CSV table of C-alpha atoms and ligand atoms in Angstrom, one decimal:
chain,number,residue,atom,x,y,z
A,370,UNK,CA,57.6,55.2,-53.1
A,371,UNK,CA,54.1,56.5,-54.0
A,372,UNK,CA,50.5,54.3,-52.6
A,373,UNK,CA,49.6,54.8,-56.0
A,374,UNK,CA,52.5,53.2,-58.2
A,375,UNK,CA,53.1,50.3,-56.3
A,376,UNK,CA,51.5,47.2,-57.5
A,377,UNK,CA,50.7,44.8,-55.0
A,378,UNK,CA,50.1,41.8,-57.0
A,379,UNK,CA,52.2,38.8,-55.1
A,380,UNK,CA,53.3,40.5,-52.6
A,381,UNK,CA,53.0,40.6,-48.7
A,382,UNK,CA,52.5,44.2,-47.5
A,383,UNK,CA,52.6,45.1,-43.5
A,384,UNK,CA,50.5,48.2,-42.6
A,385,UNK,CA,50.6,50.0,-40.2
A,386,UNK,CA,47.2,51.6,-39.1
A,387,UNK,CA,45.8,53.4,-35.9
A,388,UNK,CA,42.9,50.7,-34.9
A,389,UNK,CA,42.8,52.3,-31.7
A,390,UNK,CA,39.0,52.7,-31.9
A,391,UNK,CA,37.0,53.2,-28.7
A,392,UNK,CA,34.9,50.4,-27.2
A,393,UNK,CA,32.4,50.1,-25.3
A,394,UNK,CA,32.2,47.6,-22.1
A,395,UNK,CA,31.4,44.5,-24.2
A,396,UNK,CA,33.8,45.3,-26.4
A,397,UNK,CA,31.5,46.7,-29.3
A,398,UNK,CA,33.0,49.2,-31.3
A,399,UNK,CA,31.0,52.9,-30.7
A,400,UNK,CA,33.0,55.1,-33.2
A,401,UNK,CA,34.5,53.1,-36.3
A,402,UNK,CA,36.2,56.2,-38.1
A,403,UNK,CA,39.5,55.1,-37.4
A,404,UNK,CA,38.7,51.7,-39.4
A,405,UNK,CA,37.1,53.3,-42.3
A,406,UNK,CA,40.0,55.9,-42.7
A,407,UNK,CA,42.3,53.2,-43.4
A,408,UNK,CA,40.1,51.3,-45.7
A,409,UNK,CA,41.2,53.1,-49.0
A,410,UNK,CA,45.4,51.6,-48.4
A,411,UNK,CA,43.8,47.9,-47.1
A,412,UNK,CA,41.6,48.2,-50.0
A,413,UNK,CA,43.9,49.0,-52.8
A,414,UNK,CA,46.3,46.2,-51.5
A,415,UNK,CA,43.9,43.4,-51.7
A,416,UNK,CA,42.4,44.5,-55.2
A,417,UNK,CA,46.0,44.2,-56.6
A,418,UNK,CA,46.2,41.1,-55.2
A,419,UNK,CA,48.4,41.6,-52.3
A,420,UNK,CA,48.2,40.0,-48.8
A,421,UNK,CA,47.1,41.9,-45.8
A,422,UNK,CA,49.3,42.3,-42.3
A,423,UNK,CA,47.5,44.6,-40.4
A,424,UNK,CA,49.2,46.1,-37.3
A,425,UNK,CA,47.7,48.4,-34.7
A,426,UNK,CA,47.8,49.5,-30.7
A,427,UNK,CA,45.0,49.6,-29.0
A,428,UNK,CA,45.0,52.2,-25.7
A,429,UNK,CA,48.0,51.8,-23.5
A,430,UNK,CA,48.5,48.3,-21.5
A,431,UNK,CA,51.9,49.7,-21.3
A,432,UNK,CA,54.0,46.7,-22.5
A,433,UNK,CA,51.6,44.4,-20.8
A,434,UNK,CA,49.0,41.8,-21.9
A,435,UNK,CA,45.7,43.3,-21.3
A,436,UNK,CA,43.3,41.2,-22.7
A,437,UNK,CA,40.2,44.3,-22.8
A,438,UNK,CA,42.6,45.5,-25.0
A,439,UNK,CA,43.2,43.2,-27.5
A,440,UNK,CA,42.7,43.5,-31.2
A,441,UNK,CA,40.7,40.3,-31.5
A,442,UNK,CA,37.8,42.0,-30.4
A,443,UNK,CA,37.4,44.1,-33.5
A,444,UNK,CA,38.2,41.0,-36.0
A,445,UNK,CA,35.2,41.1,-37.4
A,446,UNK,CA,34.5,44.6,-37.5
A,447,UNK,CA,37.2,45.0,-39.8
A,448,UNK,CA,36.1,42.2,-41.7
A,449,UNK,CA,32.9,43.1,-41.8
A,450,UNK,CA,34.6,46.9,-43.6
A,451,UNK,CA,37.1,45.0,-45.5
A,452,UNK,CA,34.7,42.4,-46.8
A,453,UNK,CA,37.5,39.7,-46.7
A,454,UNK,CA,37.6,37.0,-44.0
A,455,UNK,CA,40.6,38.5,-41.3
A,456,UNK,CA,42.8,35.9,-39.7
A,457,UNK,CA,44.0,36.7,-36.0
A,458,UNK,CA,47.3,36.4,-34.8
A,459,UNK,CA,47.2,36.3,-30.8
A,460,UNK,CA,51.1,37.2,-30.7
A,461,UNK,CA,52.7,39.8,-33.1
A,462,UNK,CA,55.9,39.0,-32.2
A,463,UNK,CA,55.2,35.7,-33.0
A,464,UNK,CA,52.9,35.9,-36.3
A,465,UNK,CA,55.8,34.2,-38.7
A,466,UNK,CA,54.2,30.9,-39.8
A,467,UNK,CA,50.4,33.0,-40.1
A,468,UNK,CA,52.1,35.6,-42.7
A,469,UNK,CA,54.0,32.9,-44.4
A,470,UNK,CA,50.6,31.4,-44.8
A,471,UNK,CA,48.8,34.3,-46.4
A,472,UNK,CA,47.4,34.2,-50.0
A,473,UNK,CA,47.1,37.0,-52.3
A,474,UNK,CA,43.9,38.7,-51.1
A,475,UNK,CA,43.9,37.5,-47.7
A,476,UNK,CA,44.2,39.6,-44.3
A,477,UNK,CA,46.0,38.7,-41.4
A,478,UNK,CA,45.3,41.4,-38.4
A,479,UNK,CA,48.4,41.3,-35.3
A,480,UNK,CA,47.7,41.7,-31.5
A,481,UNK,CA,47.7,44.8,-30.0
A,482,UNK,CA,51.9,46.3,-30.7
A,483,UNK,CA,52.0,47.6,-27.4
A,484,UNK,CA,51.5,44.6,-25.2
A,485,UNK,CA,55.2,44.7,-26.2
A,486,UNK,CA,57.2,47.4,-24.6
A,487,UNK,CA,59.5,47.3,-27.3
A,488,UNK,CA,56.8,49.2,-29.3
A,489,UNK,CA,57.2,52.2,-27.5
A,490,UNK,CA,61.1,51.8,-26.8
A,491,UNK,CA,60.9,52.8,-23.5
A,492,UNK,CA,62.0,50.9,-20.4
A,493,UNK,CA,59.3,50.2,-18.1
A,494,UNK,CA,59.2,50.2,-14.2
A,495,UNK,CA,62.4,52.3,-13.7
A,496,UNK,CA,62.3,56.3,-13.3
A,497,UNK,CA,63.4,58.1,-14.8
A,498,UNK,CA,65.6,59.8,-11.9
A,499,UNK,CA,67.0,56.1,-11.2
A,500,UNK,CA,70.8,55.8,-12.3
A,501,UNK,CA,69.9,52.6,-14.0
A,502,UNK,CA,67.7,54.7,-16.4
A,503,UNK,CA,69.9,55.8,-19.2
A,504,UNK,CA,71.7,51.8,-19.5
A,505,UNK,CA,67.8,50.3,-19.2
A,506,UNK,CA,66.8,53.1,-22.1
A,507,UNK,CA,69.9,52.0,-24.3
A,508,UNK,CA,68.9,48.0,-23.6
A,509,UNK,CA,65.2,48.6,-24.9
A,510,UNK,CA,66.0,50.6,-28.0
A,511,UNK,CA,68.2,47.7,-29.0
A,512,UNK,CA,65.0,45.3,-28.2
A,513,UNK,CA,63.1,47.5,-30.0
A,514,UNK,CA,65.1,47.0,-33.1
A,515,UNK,CA,65.1,43.5,-33.1
A,516,UNK,CA,61.1,43.9,-32.6
A,517,UNK,CA,60.5,45.9,-35.6
A,518,UNK,CA,63.0,43.1,-37.7
A,519,UNK,CA,60.5,40.7,-36.7
A,520,UNK,CA,57.8,42.7,-37.5
A,521,UNK,CA,59.4,43.6,-41.0
A,522,UNK,CA,60.1,39.9,-41.4
A,523,UNK,CA,56.5,39.2,-42.2
A,524,UNK,CA,56.2,41.5,-45.3
A,525,UNK,CA,58.0,42.6,-48.5
A,526,UNK,CA,57.0,45.8,-48.1
A,527,UNK,CA,56.0,48.3,-45.7
A,528,UNK,CA,52.7,51.0,-45.4
A,529,UNK,CA,52.7,53.2,-42.6
A,530,UNK,CA,48.9,54.6,-42.6
A,531,UNK,CA,48.4,55.9,-38.6
A,532,UNK,CA,49.0,59.8,-38.5
A,533,UNK,CA,47.9,59.8,-35.1
A,534,UNK,CA,51.1,58.0,-33.9
A,535,UNK,CA,53.0,59.7,-36.6
A,536,UNK,CA,54.7,62.1,-34.6
A,537,UNK,CA,56.1,58.8,-32.3
A,538,UNK,CA,59.1,57.3,-33.2
A,539,UNK,CA,58.0,53.6,-32.4
A,540,UNK,CA,58.9,50.0,-33.5
A,541,UNK,CA,55.3,50.1,-36.0
A,542,UNK,CA,55.5,53.4,-37.1
A,543,UNK,CA,58.9,54.2,-38.0
A,544,UNK,CA,62.2,51.7,-36.9
A,545,UNK,CA,60.9,49.2,-38.8
A,546,UNK,CA,61.1,51.3,-42.3
A,547,UNK,CA,64.5,50.5,-41.8
A,548,UNK,CA,64.2,47.0,-42.7
A,549,UNK,CA,62.9,48.0,-46.1
A,550,UNK,CA,64.0,49.8,-49.0
A,551,UNK,CA,63.0,53.0,-50.2
A,552,UNK,CA,61.4,51.7,-53.1
A,553,UNK,CA,59.2,49.5,-50.4
A,554,UNK,CA,57.8,51.7,-48.2
A,555,UNK,CA,55.4,54.0,-48.3
A,556,UNK,CA,52.6,56.6,-46.7
A,557,UNK,CA,48.7,55.3,-47.2
A,558,UNK,CA,45.9,57.4,-48.4
A,559,UNK,CA,44.9,58.1,-44.8
A,560,UNK,CA,49.0,59.5,-44.2
A,561,UNK,CA,49.0,61.1,-47.8
A,562,UNK,CA,45.9,63.4,-47.2
A,563,UNK,CA,46.8,64.4,-43.4
A,564,UNK,CA,50.2,65.6,-44.9
A,565,UNK,CA,48.5,67.8,-47.8
A,566,UNK,CA,46.0,69.4,-45.8
A,567,UNK,CA,49.1,70.3,-43.4
A,568,UNK,CA,51.5,71.3,-46.0
A,569,UNK,CA,47.8,73.5,-47.4
A,570,UNK,CA,47.7,75.4,-43.9
A,571,UNK,CA,51.6,76.0,-43.8
A,572,UNK,CA,52.5,76.6,-47.3
A,573,UNK,CA,49.2,77.9,-48.5
A,574,UNK,CA,47.9,80.5,-46.4
A,575,UNK,CA,45.7,82.6,-47.5
A,576,UNK,CA,44.7,85.4,-45.3
A,577,UNK,CA,43.3,86.1,-43.2
A,578,UNK,CA,44.4,83.2,-41.2
A,579,UNK,CA,42.8,82.6,-37.9
A,580,UNK,CA,43.3,79.7,-35.2
A,581,UNK,CA,41.0,78.2,-32.5
A,582,UNK,CA,43.0,76.7,-29.6
A,583,UNK,CA,40.6,75.1,-27.1
A,584,UNK,CA,41.2,72.5,-24.6
A,585,UNK,CA,41.9,72.6,-20.5
A,586,UNK,CA,45.3,73.6,-20.6
A,587,UNK,CA,47.3,76.2,-22.0
A,588,UNK,CA,50.3,74.4,-21.0
A,589,UNK,CA,49.9,71.5,-23.7
A,590,UNK,CA,48.8,73.9,-25.9
A,591,UNK,CA,52.0,76.3,-25.4
A,592,UNK,CA,54.4,75.4,-28.3
A,593,UNK,CA,51.9,75.5,-30.9
A,594,UNK,CA,50.4,79.1,-29.8
A,595,UNK,CA,53.9,80.3,-29.7
A,596,UNK,CA,54.6,79.0,-33.4
A,597,UNK,CA,51.0,80.1,-34.3
A,598,UNK,CA,51.9,83.5,-33.1
A,599,UNK,CA,54.5,83.6,-36.4
A,600,UNK,CA,51.4,82.9,-38.9
A,601,UNK,CA,48.0,83.8,-38.2
A,602,UNK,CA,46.2,86.8,-38.5
A,603,UNK,CA,43.6,86.0,-36.1
A,604,UNK,CA,44.1,84.0,-32.4
A,605,UNK,CA,40.9,82.8,-30.6
A,606,UNK,CA,42.1,81.0,-27.0
A,607,UNK,CA,38.9,79.2,-25.6
A,608,UNK,CA,38.4,76.8,-23.2
A,609,UNK,CA,39.7,76.2,-19.7
A,610,UNK,CA,42.7,78.3,-20.8
A,611,UNK,CA,40.7,81.2,-20.4
A,612,UNK,CA,40.5,81.3,-16.8
A,613,UNK,CA,44.2,81.1,-16.4
A,614,UNK,CA,44.4,84.2,-18.9
A,615,UNK,CA,41.6,86.3,-16.7
A,616,UNK,CA,43.3,85.1,-13.3
A,617,UNK,CA,46.8,86.7,-14.8
A,618,UNK,CA,44.9,89.8,-15.8
A,619,UNK,CA,43.8,90.4,-12.0
A,620,UNK,CA,40.6,88.9,-12.6
A,621,UNK,CA,38.2,86.8,-10.3
A,622,UNK,CA,37.6,83.1,-11.6
A,623,UNK,CA,36.2,80.8,-8.6
A,624,UNK,CA,36.7,77.6,-8.7
A,625,UNK,CA,37.5,77.6,-12.5
A,626,UNK,CA,40.4,75.3,-14.0
A,627,UNK,CA,43.2,77.4,-14.0
A,628,UNK,CA,47.2,76.7,-14.1
A,629,UNK,CA,48.8,78.7,-11.2
A,630,UNK,CA,51.9,78.3,-12.4
A,631,UNK,CA,51.3,79.1,-16.2
A,632,UNK,CA,50.1,82.7,-15.4
A,633,UNK,CA,53.1,84.5,-16.1
A,634,UNK,CA,53.2,82.4,-19.3
A,635,UNK,CA,49.6,83.9,-20.1
A,636,UNK,CA,50.8,87.6,-19.7
A,637,UNK,CA,53.5,86.8,-22.1
A,638,UNK,CA,51.3,85.5,-24.7
A,639,UNK,CA,48.9,88.3,-24.5
A,640,UNK,CA,52.4,90.2,-24.7
A,641,UNK,CA,53.8,88.3,-27.8
A,642,UNK,CA,50.3,88.8,-30.0
A,643,UNK,CA,50.7,92.2,-29.3
A,644,UNK,CA,54.1,92.4,-30.6
A,645,UNK,CA,53.8,90.6,-33.6
A,646,UNK,CA,50.2,92.4,-34.8
A,647,UNK,CA,48.2,89.3,-34.1
A,648,UNK,CA,44.8,89.6,-33.2
A,649,UNK,CA,44.6,87.9,-29.9
A,650,UNK,CA,40.6,87.0,-29.2
A,651,UNK,CA,39.8,85.6,-25.4
A,652,UNK,CA,36.4,85.0,-24.3
A,653,UNK,CA,35.2,88.0,-22.3
A,654,UNK,CA,32.2,86.6,-20.2
A,655,UNK,CA,31.2,82.7,-19.6
A,656,UNK,CA,28.6,80.3,-18.4
A,657,UNK,CA,29.5,79.4,-15.2
A,658,UNK,CA,28.3,76.6,-12.9
A,659,UNK,CA,27.8,75.9,-9.4
A,660,UNK,CA,29.5,71.9,-9.9
A,661,UNK,CA,31.0,69.9,-12.6
A,662,UNK,CA,27.9,68.8,-13.9
A,663,UNK,CA,25.7,68.9,-17.0
A,664,UNK,CA,22.5,69.8,-15.0
A,665,UNK,CA,24.4,72.3,-12.3
A,666,UNK,CA,22.4,75.6,-11.9
A,667,UNK,CA,24.3,78.2,-14.0
A,668,UNK,CA,24.4,82.2,-14.8
A,669,UNK,CA,26.2,84.3,-17.6
A,670,UNK,CA,28.7,86.3,-15.9
A,671,UNK,CA,31.9,87.9,-17.3
A,672,UNK,CA,34.7,85.9,-17.5
A,673,UNK,CA,37.2,87.8,-15.0
A,674,UNK,CA,34.1,88.2,-12.2
A,675,UNK,CA,33.1,84.5,-11.2
A,676,UNK,CA,31.5,84.1,-8.4
A,677,UNK,CA,32.9,82.7,-5.0
A,678,UNK,CA,31.6,78.7,-5.7
A,679,UNK,CA,31.2,79.3,-8.9
A,680,UNK,CA,33.5,78.3,-12.5
A,681,UNK,CA,33.5,78.6,-16.4
A,682,UNK,CA,32.1,75.7,-17.8
A,683,UNK,CA,31.4,77.2,-21.7
A,684,UNK,CA,32.0,80.9,-23.7
A,685,UNK,CA,29.3,83.2,-22.5
A,686,UNK,CA,27.1,84.8,-25.7
A,687,UNK,CA,28.9,87.8,-26.3
A,688,UNK,CA,32.2,86.0,-26.5
A,689,UNK,CA,30.2,83.4,-28.9
A,690,UNK,CA,29.5,86.2,-31.4
A,691,UNK,CA,32.7,87.9,-30.8
A,692,UNK,CA,34.4,84.2,-32.1
A,693,UNK,CA,32.3,83.6,-34.8
A,694,UNK,CA,32.4,87.0,-36.0
A,695,UNK,CA,36.4,87.0,-36.5
A,696,UNK,CA,35.8,83.3,-37.9
A,697,UNK,CA,33.2,83.9,-40.7
A,698,UNK,CA,35.8,86.7,-42.1
A,699,UNK,CA,38.5,83.9,-42.3
A,700,UNK,CA,39.7,82.7,-45.1
A,701,UNK,CA,42.0,79.6,-43.6
A,702,UNK,CA,41.2,78.2,-40.0
A,703,UNK,CA,42.5,75.9,-37.9
A,704,UNK,CA,40.5,74.4,-34.7
A,705,UNK,CA,42.3,72.5,-32.3
A,706,UNK,CA,40.3,72.1,-28.6
A,707,UNK,CA,36.8,73.1,-27.5
A,708,UNK,CA,35.3,76.2,-25.8
A,709,UNK,CA,33.1,74.5,-22.9
A,710,UNK,CA,33.1,71.2,-21.2
A,711,UNK,CA,31.0,70.3,-24.7
A,712,UNK,CA,31.0,66.5,-23.0
A,713,UNK,CA,27.8,67.9,-21.5
A,714,UNK,CA,24.8,68.6,-23.3
A,715,UNK,CA,24.4,72.1,-21.5
A,716,UNK,CA,27.9,73.4,-22.1
A,717,UNK,CA,28.4,72.8,-26.0
A,718,UNK,CA,27.6,76.5,-26.9
A,719,UNK,CA,30.5,77.4,-27.2
A,720,UNK,CA,31.8,75.2,-29.0
A,721,UNK,CA,29.0,74.6,-31.3
A,722,UNK,CA,28.8,78.4,-31.7
A,723,UNK,CA,33.1,78.3,-33.8
A,724,UNK,CA,31.5,75.0,-35.3
A,725,UNK,CA,28.9,77.2,-37.2
A,726,UNK,CA,31.1,79.9,-37.9
A,727,UNK,CA,33.8,77.4,-39.5
A,728,UNK,CA,31.0,75.7,-41.6
A,729,UNK,CA,29.8,79.1,-43.2
A,730,UNK,CA,33.4,80.4,-44.0
A,731,UNK,CA,34.2,77.0,-45.1
A,732,UNK,CA,30.6,77.6,-47.6
A,733,UNK,CA,32.3,81.0,-48.4
A,734,UNK,CA,35.5,79.0,-49.8
A,735,UNK,CA,38.3,79.1,-46.4
A,736,UNK,CA,39.8,76.5,-46.1
A,737,UNK,CA,39.4,75.0,-42.8
A,738,UNK,CA,41.3,72.1,-40.6
A,739,UNK,CA,39.7,70.6,-37.4
A,740,UNK,CA,41.7,68.0,-35.6
A,741,UNK,CA,42.7,66.8,-32.0
A,742,UNK,CA,40.0,64.4,-30.5
A,743,UNK,CA,37.8,66.6,-28.8
A,744,UNK,CA,37.2,69.0,-31.4
A,745,UNK,CA,36.4,66.1,-33.9
A,746,UNK,CA,34.1,64.5,-31.0
A,747,UNK,CA,32.3,68.0,-31.3
A,748,UNK,CA,31.9,68.1,-35.2
A,749,UNK,CA,30.7,64.9,-35.4
A,750,UNK,CA,28.4,65.4,-32.1
A,751,UNK,CA,27.1,68.3,-34.3
A,752,UNK,CA,26.6,66.3,-37.8
A,753,UNK,CA,28.7,69.0,-39.2
A,754,UNK,CA,32.3,66.7,-40.1
A,755,UNK,CA,31.5,66.8,-44.3
A,756,UNK,CA,30.8,70.7,-44.1
A,757,UNK,CA,34.5,71.8,-42.8
A,758,UNK,CA,37.4,71.0,-45.9
A,759,UNK,CA,39.4,68.8,-43.9
A,760,UNK,CA,39.0,66.9,-40.4
A,761,UNK,CA,42.0,65.3,-39.2
A,762,UNK,CA,42.8,62.0,-37.4
A,763,UNK,CA,45.9,63.0,-35.2
A,764,UNK,CA,45.7,65.5,-32.4
A,765,UNK,CA,48.8,65.5,-31.2
A,766,UNK,CA,50.8,64.7,-34.7
A,767,UNK,CA,48.9,67.2,-36.6
A,768,UNK,CA,49.9,69.8,-33.8
A,769,UNK,CA,53.7,68.8,-33.9
A,770,UNK,CA,53.4,69.0,-37.6
A,771,UNK,CA,52.2,72.4,-37.7
A,772,UNK,CA,54.3,73.5,-35.5
A,773,UNK,CA,57.1,72.4,-38.2
A,774,UNK,CA,58.1,69.5,-36.8
A,775,UNK,CA,59.4,66.5,-38.7
A,776,UNK,CA,57.4,63.7,-37.9
A,777,UNK,CA,59.5,60.6,-37.3
A,778,UNK,CA,56.8,58.6,-39.0
A,779,UNK,CA,56.9,60.5,-42.2
A,780,UNK,CA,60.8,60.9,-42.1
A,781,UNK,CA,61.6,57.0,-42.0
A,782,UNK,CA,59.9,56.7,-44.9
A,783,UNK,CA,60.6,59.8,-46.9
A,784,UNK,CA,64.1,60.1,-45.6
B,1192,AMP,P1,42.3,69.2,-24.1
B,1192,AMP,O1,42.9,67.3,-24.3
B,1192,AMP,O2,43.3,70.2,-24.0
B,1192,AMP,O3,42.1,69.1,-25.8
B,1192,AMP,O4,41.0,69.8,-23.4
B,1192,AMP,C1,39.9,69.3,-24.0
B,1192,AMP,C2,39.0,68.8,-22.5
B,1192,AMP,O5,39.0,70.5,-22.3
B,1192,AMP,C3,37.6,68.6,-22.8
B,1192,AMP,O6,37.5,67.5,-22.1
B,1192,AMP,C4,36.7,69.4,-22.2
B,1192,AMP,O7,35.9,69.3,-21.6
B,1192,AMP,C5,37.6,70.3,-21.7
B,1192,AMP,N1,37.3,71.9,-21.0
B,1192,AMP,C6,36.8,72.5,-22.0
B,1192,AMP,N2,36.6,73.6,-21.2
B,1192,AMP,C7,36.8,73.6,-19.6
B,1192,AMP,C8,36.3,74.5,-19.0
B,1192,AMP,N3,35.7,75.6,-19.4
B,1192,AMP,N4,36.6,73.9,-18.0
B,1192,AMP,C9,37.1,72.8,-17.4
B,1192,AMP,N5,37.1,71.4,-18.9
B,1192,AMP,C10,37.2,72.3,-19.9
């Protein structure tokens, strides 16, 4: 079923959204992008004359009640965004009465799903090495089914609009779908947009295809890097992983972030790129700092000759130009992960140069996809989000989709 075809009149819809929004110390929302992202789906259901049961996780309460992560804190903001009163169910597994009482056009927000360990379906308080772990996991999977069944019992239909968690087989993202027939479960509008953006990158590649992978570590990106090697013409690797590559090639990197157990992996990536004819672009110079703070002293040095006591925190000017030159000629662009410690204003130049070049390429007709929390934070910080083709709400989910993996949240609906 697709959301456009479905008539929600008189139906109760349970909708998995991603309302995992950042809050300040007073529980005020600091960035409401995720709430705004879900509005087209939520509004369509209300406009049809359906009633809404909204469910989400927030943060990592690890299966325990933690009022600092209560969705009750965002109820009024959700109501303001939707333009209707929103009721609140303080226990997501005991909301049957509240759900049954909903009239067409009304909305109910459930408390944080992850207050229950059943949501993630992982046994708590038991080590993976423990001989009893497998039995505990099996038992938890059974409890997860019961929990999902309870959620499903509240509604006539299920909509998944939470792309950020689509790569997890959680109760609310996948298991719950088993309790609805195929005519009563569907992806929401945000999910549809995300899936289309990924398909655009994977099946409609206009060349040259340039991927920019940054962030702190090579280890967390290795799956996607290896996968991209078969698809891209240019692969820019930047951010903290620069120094693992520099050290692997015999460079001096001072006290820069490094993964000493990934030096062979770095050399292997360089070798594979050569074999596959991929133009691998690594930083040649960097902005080195004498401390990990915004107002540290800095100097521009080669990325493989960083003095002792200094660390590379951003791409240097020569590197920025090299990255920008490659990006500007691209026709398909994927960016995940910053080129430096962009949270510090003095170390944003590398990420800024990448963002500017992507904007220019996009203006010249390239399709550009920016994904992953930190790169999205970058384009937002620079005010450039509306000048790239698509900003994905997914981090891990986006990368797994581009790796070609089937996402459980999508498979549960599309089969
Ligand atoms: P990730 O979560 O792996 O995508 O990494 C994002 C983080 O990488 C951001 O918080 C950046 O501050 C950090 N990062 C980027 N470049 C560096 C660097 N040269 N040294 C340390 N951290 C970095």
